[in-house]
Coordinates of C-alpha atoms in Angstrom, one line a residue:
M1 CA 0.0 0.0 0.0
A2 CA 1.1 3.6 -0.7
S3 CA 0.5 4.6 2.9
T4 CA 2.9 2.1 4.3
R5 CA 5.6 2.9 1.7
N6 CA 5.4 6.6 2.7
Q7 CA 5.7 5.9 6.5
G8 CA 8.7 7.6 8.0
I9 CA 8.9 10.3 5.4
P10 CA 8.7 13.8 6.9
R11 CA 5.7 15.9 5.8
R12 CA 7.1 19.5 5.5
R13 CA 5.6 19.7 2.0
W14 CA 2.1 19.7 3.5
G15 CA 3.0 22.7 5.7
I16 CA 4.0 24.5 2.4
G17 CA 0.6 23.4 0.9
A18 CA -1.2 24.9 3.9
L19 CA 0.8 28.1 3.6
L20 CA -0.2 28.4 -0.1
G21 CA -3.9 27.8 0.9
V22 CA -3.8 30.5 3.5
G23 CA -2.4 32.9 0.9
V24 CA -5.3 32.3 -1.5
L25 CA -7.8 32.6 1.3
I26 CA -6.4 36.1 2.2
N27 CA -6.2 36.9 -1.5
Y28 CA -9.9 36.4 -1.9
I29 CA -10.8 38.2 1.3
D30 CA -8.8 41.2 -0.1
R31 CA -10.9 41.0 -3.3
I32 CA -14.3 41.0 -1.6
G33 CA -13.6 43.9 0.7
L34 CA -14.8 46.5 -1.7
S35 CA -18.1 44.8 -2.4
V36 CA -18.9 44.6 1.3
A37 CA -17.8 48.2 2.0
A38 CA -19.4 49.6 -1.3
P39 CA -22.6 51.0 0.3
Q40 CA -20.7 53.1 2.9
I41 CA -18.1 54.2 0.3
K42 CA -20.9 55.3 -2.1
D43 CA -22.6 57.4 0.5
V44 CA -19.4 58.9 1.9
F45 CA -18.0 60.0 -1.4
H46 CA -21.3 60.5 -3.2
L47 CA -20.4 58.1 -6.0
S48 CA -22.7 57.4 -8.9
A49 CA -23.5 53.8 -10.0
V50 CA -21.1 54.3 -13.0
E51 CA -18.3 55.3 -10.7
L52 CA -19.0 52.3 -8.4
G53 CA -19.0 50.0 -11.4
L54 CA -15.6 51.4 -12.5
L55 CA -14.2 50.6 -9.0
F56 CA -15.5 47.1 -9.2
S57 CA -14.0 46.5 -12.6
A58 CA -10.5 48.0 -11.9
F59 CA -9.2 44.9 -10.2
A60 CA -10.4 42.5 -12.8
W61 CA -8.8 44.2 -15.8
S62 CA -5.3 44.7 -14.4
Y63 CA -5.4 41.2 -12.9
S64 CA -6.5 39.6 -16.2
L65 CA -4.1 41.5 -18.5
L66 CA -1.1 40.7 -16.4
Q67 CA -1.6 36.9 -16.3
I68 CA 0.6 36.0 -19.2
P69 CA 3.4 38.5 -18.4
V70 CA 3.4 37.4 -14.8
G71 CA 3.5 33.8 -15.8
M72 CA 6.7 34.5 -17.9
V73 CA 8.2 36.5 -15.0
L74 CA 7.4 33.6 -12.7
D75 CA 9.1 31.1 -14.9
R76 CA 12.2 33.4 -15.0
F77 CA 12.5 34.3 -11.3
G78 CA 10.6 31.5 -9.5
P79 CA 7.8 31.3 -6.8
T80 CA 10.0 32.5 -3.9
R81 CA 10.8 36.0 -5.2
V82 CA 7.6 36.6 -7.1
G83 CA 5.4 35.3 -4.2
R84 CA 7.2 37.6 -1.7
W85 CA 6.7 40.8 -3.8
G86 CA 3.1 39.9 -4.6
A87 CA 2.1 39.4 -0.9
F88 CA 3.8 42.6 0.1
L89 CA 2.0 44.6 -2.5
W90 CA -1.4 43.1 -1.4
G91 CA -1.0 44.9 1.9
I92 CA 0.2 48.2 0.2
A93 CA -3.0 48.2 -1.9
S94 CA -5.2 47.8 1.1
V95 CA -3.4 50.5 3.0
I96 CA -3.8 52.9 0.1
T97 CA -7.6 52.1 0.0
A98 CA -8.0 52.6 3.7
F99 CA -6.4 56.1 3.5
S100 CA -8.1 57.2 0.2
S101 CA -10.0 60.4 0.2
G102 CA -12.2 59.7 -2.8
F103 CA -12.8 57.8 -6.1
A104 CA -9.3 58.3 -7.6
G105 CA -7.4 56.9 -4.7
I106 CA -9.6 53.8 -4.4
F107 CA -9.5 53.3 -8.2
V108 CA -5.6 53.3 -8.2
A109 CA -5.6 51.0 -5.2
R110 CA -7.8 48.5 -7.0
I111 CA -5.6 48.5 -10.1
L112 CA -2.6 47.9 -7.8
L113 CA -4.4 45.1 -6.1
G114 CA -5.0 43.4 -9.5
V115 CA -1.3 43.8 -10.3
A116 CA -0.2 42.5 -6.9
E117 CA -2.6 39.5 -6.9
A118 CA -2.0 38.5 -10.5
P119 CA 0.8 36.0 -9.5
A120 CA -1.1 34.4 -6.7
F121 CA -2.7 31.4 -8.4
P122 CA 0.3 30.8 -10.8
V123 CA 2.7 31.0 -7.9
S124 CA 0.6 28.4 -5.9
S125 CA 0.4 26.1 -9.0
K126 CA 4.1 26.3 -9.8
A127 CA 5.2 25.9 -6.1
T128 CA 2.9 22.9 -5.8
G129 CA 4.6 21.3 -8.8
Y130 CA 8.0 21.8 -7.1
W131 CA 6.9 20.5 -3.7
F132 CA 4.7 17.6 -4.4
P133 CA 5.1 14.3 -6.3
R134 CA 2.5 13.6 -9.0
N135 CA 0.5 11.2 -6.9
E136 CA -0.1 13.9 -4.2
R137 CA -0.7 16.8 -6.6
G138 CA -4.5 16.5 -6.5
L139 CA -5.0 17.2 -2.8
A140 CA -2.1 19.7 -2.7
T141 CA -3.8 21.7 -5.5
A142 CA -7.2 21.3 -3.9
I143 CA -6.0 23.0 -0.7
F144 CA -5.3 26.3 -2.3
D145 CA -8.2 26.1 -4.8
A146 CA -10.8 25.2 -2.1
A147 CA -9.6 28.3 -0.1
A148 CA -11.0 30.5 -2.9
K149 CA -14.4 28.9 -2.4
F150 CA -14.2 28.9 1.4
S151 CA -13.5 32.6 1.4
N152 CA -17.1 33.2 0.4
V153 CA -18.2 31.3 3.5
I154 CA -16.1 33.2 6.1
G155 CA -14.7 36.2 4.3
V156 CA -17.9 38.1 3.7
P157 CA -19.2 37.8 7.3
L158 CA -15.7 38.7 8.7
V159 CA -15.3 41.9 6.6
A160 CA -19.0 42.8 7.0
V161 CA -18.9 42.7 10.8
T162 CA -15.7 44.8 10.8
V163 CA -17.2 47.4 8.4
V164 CA -20.6 47.6 10.2
T165 CA -18.9 47.9 13.6
F166 CA -15.9 50.2 12.9
G167 CA -16.6 51.7 9.4
W168 CA -15.4 51.0 5.9
R169 CA -11.8 52.0 6.4
S170 CA -11.4 49.4 9.1
G171 CA -12.4 46.7 6.6
F172 CA -9.3 47.6 4.5
A173 CA -7.2 47.9 7.6
L174 CA -8.2 44.3 8.4
T175 CA -7.2 43.1 4.9
A176 CA -3.9 45.0 5.0
T177 CA -3.1 43.4 8.4
L178 CA -3.8 39.9 7.1
S179 CA -1.8 40.6 3.9
F180 CA 1.3 41.8 5.8
L181 CA 1.1 38.9 8.2
Y182 CA 1.0 36.5 5.2
F183 CA 4.0 38.3 3.6
I184 CA 6.0 37.8 6.8
A185 CA 5.0 34.1 6.9
F186 CA 5.8 33.5 3.3
Y187 CA 9.1 35.3 3.6
V188 CA 10.2 33.2 6.6
L189 CA 8.7 29.8 5.6
Y190 CA 8.8 29.5 1.8
R191 CA 11.8 28.3 -0.2
D192 CA 11.9 26.1 -3.3
P193 CA 12.7 22.5 -2.2
S194 CA 16.3 22.6 -3.4
A195 CA 17.0 25.8 -1.3
D196 CA 15.0 24.8 1.8
K197 CA 17.5 23.9 4.6
N198 CA 14.7 22.5 6.7
L199 CA 13.6 19.9 4.1
A200 CA 14.9 16.5 5.0
K201 CA 16.8 14.6 2.4
A202 CA 14.4 11.6 2.6
E203 CA 11.5 13.9 1.8
Y204 CA 13.3 15.7 -1.0
D205 CA 14.2 12.4 -2.6
Y206 CA 10.6 11.2 -2.2
I207 CA 9.3 14.4 -3.9
Q208 CA 11.9 14.0 -6.8
R209 CA 11.2 10.3 -7.3
G210 CA 7.5 11.0 -7.5
G211 CA 7.9 13.3 -10.5
A212 CA 8.2 16.8 -9.1
A213 CA 8.4 19.6 -11.7
P214 CA 12.0 20.6 -12.4
E215 CA 13.1 23.8 -10.9
G216 CA 14.8 26.6 -12.8
P217 CA 14.0 28.8 -15.9
A218 CA 13.5 27.4 -19.3
D219 CA 16.5 26.9 -21.5
A220 CA 14.7 28.4 -24.5
G221 CA 13.9 31.8 -22.9
A222 CA 10.6 33.3 -21.8
L223 CA 9.4 34.7 -25.1
N224 CA 10.4 31.6 -27.0
M225 CA 8.6 29.4 -24.5
L226 CA 5.4 31.5 -24.8
G227 CA 5.5 31.2 -28.6
Y228 CA 6.2 27.5 -28.4
L229 CA 3.3 26.8 -26.0
L230 CA 0.8 28.7 -28.0
T231 CA 1.4 26.2 -30.9
K232 CA 0.4 23.2 -28.7
A233 CA -3.2 21.8 -28.8
K234 CA -2.8 20.7 -25.2
V235 CA -2.4 24.3 -24.0
W236 CA -5.4 25.4 -26.0
G237 CA -7.6 22.5 -24.8
L238 CA -6.8 23.4 -21.2
T239 CA -7.2 27.1 -21.7
L240 CA -10.6 27.0 -23.5
G241 CA -12.0 24.3 -21.2
F242 CA -10.9 26.2 -18.1
A243 CA -12.3 29.5 -19.5
A244 CA -15.7 27.8 -19.7
Y245 CA -15.4 26.8 -16.1
G246 CA -14.5 30.4 -15.2
Y247 CA -17.6 31.8 -16.9
T248 CA -20.0 29.9 -14.7
F249 CA -17.9 30.2 -11.6
Y250 CA -17.8 34.0 -11.8
L251 CA -21.5 34.2 -12.7
F252 CA -22.4 32.6 -9.4
L253 CA -19.6 34.5 -7.5
T254 CA -21.1 37.9 -8.6
W255 CA -24.8 37.2 -9.2
L256 CA -25.9 34.5 -6.8
P257 CA -27.1 36.8 -4.0
G258 CA -28.9 39.0 -6.6
Y259 CA -30.5 36.0 -8.2
L260 CA -31.9 34.9 -4.8
V261 CA -33.2 38.4 -4.0
E262 CA -34.7 39.1 -7.4
S263 CA -36.0 35.7 -8.6
M264 CA -36.6 34.0 -5.3
H265 CA -37.8 37.2 -3.5
M266 CA -35.6 36.7 -0.5
S267 CA -34.4 39.4 1.9
I268 CA -30.7 40.4 1.6
L269 CA -29.9 38.7 5.0
K270 CA -31.7 35.5 4.0
S271 CA -30.1 35.4 0.6
A272 CA -26.7 35.7 2.2
G273 CA -27.4 32.6 4.3
F274 CA -28.8 30.6 1.3
A275 CA -25.8 31.7 -0.9
A276 CA -23.3 30.2 1.6
I277 CA -24.7 26.7 1.1
P278 CA -23.5 26.1 -2.5
W279 CA -20.0 27.6 -1.6
A280 CA -19.7 25.3 1.5
F281 CA -20.6 22.3 -0.6
A282 CA -18.1 23.4 -3.3
T283 CA -15.4 23.6 -0.7
L284 CA -16.0 20.0 0.3
T285 CA -16.1 18.6 -3.2
D286 CA -13.0 20.6 -4.1
L287 CA -11.0 19.0 -1.3
F288 CA -12.5 15.4 -1.3
V289 CA -13.2 14.8 -5.0
G290 CA -10.8 17.1 -6.8
G291 CA -8.1 16.4 -4.2
W292 CA -8.2 13.3 -2.0
L293 CA -10.1 11.0 -4.4
I294 CA -7.7 11.6 -7.3
D295 CA -4.7 11.0 -5.2
H296 CA -6.3 7.9 -3.6
L297 CA -7.1 6.3 -7.0
I298 CA -3.7 7.1 -8.4
S299 CA -2.0 5.6 -5.4
R300 CA -4.1 2.4 -6.0
G301 CA -2.5 2.0 -9.4
K302 CA -5.2 3.6 -11.6
N303 CA -4.0 5.4 -14.7
E304 CA -3.1 8.9 -13.8
S305 CA -4.2 10.6 -17.0
K306 CA -7.5 8.7 -17.1
V307 CA -8.3 9.5 -13.4
R308 CA -7.6 13.3 -13.8
K309 CA -9.5 13.6 -17.1
A310 CA -12.5 11.6 -15.7
V311 CA -12.8 13.9 -12.7
L312 CA -12.3 17.0 -14.9
I313 CA -15.0 15.9 -17.4
V314 CA -17.5 14.5 -14.9
G315 CA -17.1 17.6 -12.7
M316 CA -17.8 19.9 -15.6
T317 CA -20.8 17.7 -16.6
F318 CA -22.3 18.1 -13.1
G319 CA -21.9 21.8 -13.7
L320 CA -24.7 21.4 -16.3
A321 CA -27.1 21.2 -13.3
V322 CA -27.3 24.9 -13.8
F323 CA -30.0 24.0 -16.4
G324 CA -32.0 22.7 -13.5
A325 CA -32.1 26.1 -11.9
T326 CA -33.9 27.4 -14.9
Q327 CA -36.8 25.1 -14.3
T328 CA -37.8 26.0 -10.8
T329 CA -39.2 28.9 -8.7
D330 CA -38.7 27.1 -5.4
P331 CA -35.7 28.5 -3.5
A332 CA -34.8 25.1 -2.0
W333 CA -34.7 23.4 -5.4
A334 CA -32.8 26.3 -6.9
I335 CA -30.1 26.0 -4.2
F336 CA -30.1 22.3 -4.7
W337 CA -29.3 22.5 -8.4
I338 CA -26.8 25.4 -7.9
S339 CA -25.1 23.4 -5.2
I340 CA -24.8 20.4 -7.6
A341 CA -23.4 22.7 -10.4
L342 CA -20.9 24.5 -8.1
G343 CA -19.9 21.2 -6.4
G344 CA -19.1 19.6 -9.8
L345 CA -17.2 22.6 -11.0
A346 CA -15.3 22.8 -7.8
S347 CA -14.2 19.2 -8.1
A348 CA -12.9 19.9 -11.6
A349 CA -11.0 23.1 -10.6
P350 CA -8.0 21.6 -8.8
V351 CA -7.5 19.2 -11.7
G352 CA -7.3 22.3 -14.0
W353 CA -4.9 24.0 -11.7
S354 CA -2.7 20.9 -11.3
L355 CA -2.3 20.6 -15.1
P356 CA 0.2 23.4 -15.8
S357 CA 2.9 21.7 -13.7
L358 CA 1.9 18.3 -15.1
I359 CA 2.0 19.0 -18.8
A360 CA 4.6 21.9 -18.9
P361 CA 8.0 21.5 -20.3
K362 CA 10.8 22.6 -18.0
G363 CA 10.4 26.2 -17.0
G364 CA 6.9 26.5 -18.6
A365 CA 4.4 25.9 -15.8
G366 CA 4.1 29.6 -14.9
T367 CA 3.5 30.6 -18.5
I368 CA 0.8 27.9 -19.0
G369 CA -0.8 28.9 -15.8
G370 CA -0.8 32.5 -16.9
I371 CA -2.3 31.7 -20.3
M372 CA -5.0 29.6 -18.7
N373 CA -5.8 32.1 -16.0
F374 CA -5.9 35.0 -18.5
A375 CA -8.7 33.3 -20.5
N376 CA -10.4 32.3 -17.2
N377 CA -10.5 35.8 -15.9
L378 CA -11.5 37.4 -19.2
M379 CA -14.6 35.1 -19.1
G380 CA -14.9 36.0 -15.4
A381 CA -15.1 39.7 -16.4
A382 CA -17.6 38.9 -19.2
A383 CA -19.9 36.7 -17.1
P384 CA -21.4 39.4 -14.8
I385 CA -21.7 41.9 -17.7
V386 CA -23.5 39.4 -20.0
T387 CA -25.7 38.1 -17.2
G388 CA -26.6 41.7 -16.3
M389 CA -27.6 42.4 -19.9
I390 CA -29.7 39.3 -20.2
V391 CA -31.4 39.9 -16.9
G392 CA -32.0 43.5 -17.7
A393 CA -33.6 42.6 -21.1
T394 CA -35.7 39.7 -19.9
A395 CA -36.2 40.3 -16.2
S396 CA -35.2 36.7 -15.6
F397 CA -32.1 34.6 -15.0
T398 CA -33.4 31.7 -17.1
N399 CA -31.6 32.6 -20.3
A400 CA -28.5 33.7 -18.3
F401 CA -28.1 30.2 -16.8
F402 CA -28.9 28.6 -20.2
V403 CA -26.0 30.5 -21.7
A404 CA -23.7 29.3 -18.9
G405 CA -24.7 25.8 -19.6
V406 CA -24.0 26.0 -23.3
I407 CA -20.5 27.5 -22.6
L408 CA -19.9 24.6 -20.2
I409 CA -20.7 22.1 -23.0
V410 CA -18.1 23.8 -25.3
G411 CA -15.6 23.5 -22.4
I412 CA -16.3 19.8 -22.0
I413 CA -15.7 19.2 -25.7
C414 CA -12.3 21.0 -25.5
F415 CA -11.3 18.9 -22.5
V416 CA -12.3 15.7 -24.2
F417 CA -11.0 16.2 -27.7
V418 CA -8.4 19.0 -27.6
L419 CA -6.5 18.5 -24.3
G420 CA -5.6 14.9 -25.0
K421 CA -3.6 12.7 -22.7
I422 CA -2.2 14.4 -19.5
E423 CA 1.5 14.1 -20.1
P424 CA 4.4 16.5 -20.4
I425 CA 4.9 18.6 -23.5
P426 CA 8.4 18.0 -25.0
D427 CA 10.9 20.7 -24.2
P428 CA 11.4 23.3 -27.0
E429 CA 14.7 23.4 -28.7
P430 CA 17.1 25.7 -26.9
V431 CA 17.9 29.0 -28.7
R432 CA 21.5 28.9 -30.0
A433 CA 23.6 31.9 -30.9
P434 CA 24.1 32.3 -34.7
V435 CA 27.4 30.9 -36.0
T436 CA 29.4 33.4 -38.1
A437 CA 32.2 32.6 -40.4
A438 CA 35.7 33.7 -39.2

C-alpha cells in the first residue's frame, strides 16, 4: 500500500501546501472587501452607479491583463521572489484604499491590487509542482483552490462585521493586516525545495522520485517558451476548457445573491445565508473529490491521465445542473441545483490548476498557468456583464443560466477532444547563438 511505503517520510511539504492555501484565502478576502464596503463608500464620497462599477472592474482588468506577463516572469524568477513581492503589494494596496479620500485613490488602489494578486494562483500552482510528487498533486492543489471557495463562506461575514462595527476604512485595515502577516509568513517559511535547509533529504528524494516539476528557468527563454506553448493543442484545450469553467464560476460569484433576491424574492440577509450553502458544498467537493479521491485512485495504481480527465470531465458535466435552476421557482430546489453545479465545477477546478505543472516542459508551468488564468478571468469579467444584460432585457435569470450551460458544453468538448492525454509537452529546442564565419 502507498500509505505504508510513505511511512517515516517527513511531511514538510504539507506545511507548504497549507501556507499556499492561507495565501489564496487572504487573497480572496482582499478582493471581496470593496463589495462589502461599497454601500458606505458610495454614501461617503457621493459616487454614482457608474463610478462604483468602475471601482468594481478596476481589479479585474489589471489582474487579467497581467496573467501572461506574470507567468513569464514567474518562470524566469521562480515562486520565492515573485510570491514575496506579490504578498507585500497586497498589503500596500489595502493601505492605500484605507487612507483614500475619494474615487481616484480607491481606483488606483484596486488597479494595484489586481497587479499584486496576478501572480497568486500561478505561484501556488508552480510551487505545488515543485513541492509535491504527482501522486499527491490532487489534494495539494485542492487545498489552495478550495480556499478560494471557502473565502465566500467566512470572508464576507468577517469583513461585514468589521465594516458595520468600525466603518469602511477598518475593513481595509483588516485586509492590510492579514496581507502583511502573510507576507512575513511567506518570507520566513517558503523556499523552493532545493533551497530549503529544513527539508529532510528523505522527503526531498521522495518528492523528486515522485515526478516533481523541475526547478529553474526554461533553456529556450521566456518569449520563445510562450510562442512554443501557443502552438500546442494541449495548452489550447486546457485554456478553452478552463475558460468555460470560469464563466459559470464568476456568474455565481457575482450574481448568486442578486438572483436569490430578485428571482426567489428573499431578503438580503436571508439570501446571504442561502448563498453560503453552495459555496460550502463546493469547498467540500473541491477537497475530497478534486483532491483526496484523485490521489487515492492514483496511489491504488489507476492510470493517472484517465483519473484526472475523468474527474475533470465528470465535474464539468455536473456543472450542467445549472440548467435545473432554470426550471424552478422554489428557492430550496434552486439552491439544490446550484449546489450540484458548483460542487461539480469545484471538483474539476483543482485538476485544472494541477495541469500546468503536469503538462509543462521545464520552466513553462508559470506561462501555461498565466495563459489559462488570462482566459479564465476574461470570461470572469464577461460573465457578470453578459448576465446583467440578459437579466435587464428579460427580467429573468433563465436565459443567463442557459448561456452558462452552453458554454460549459463547449468547455467539456475542449477537455475531451483537444486536451488529449495528460502528459508533459516536450521541451522546446534551446535557442542557439548564430554561428558566423571567421
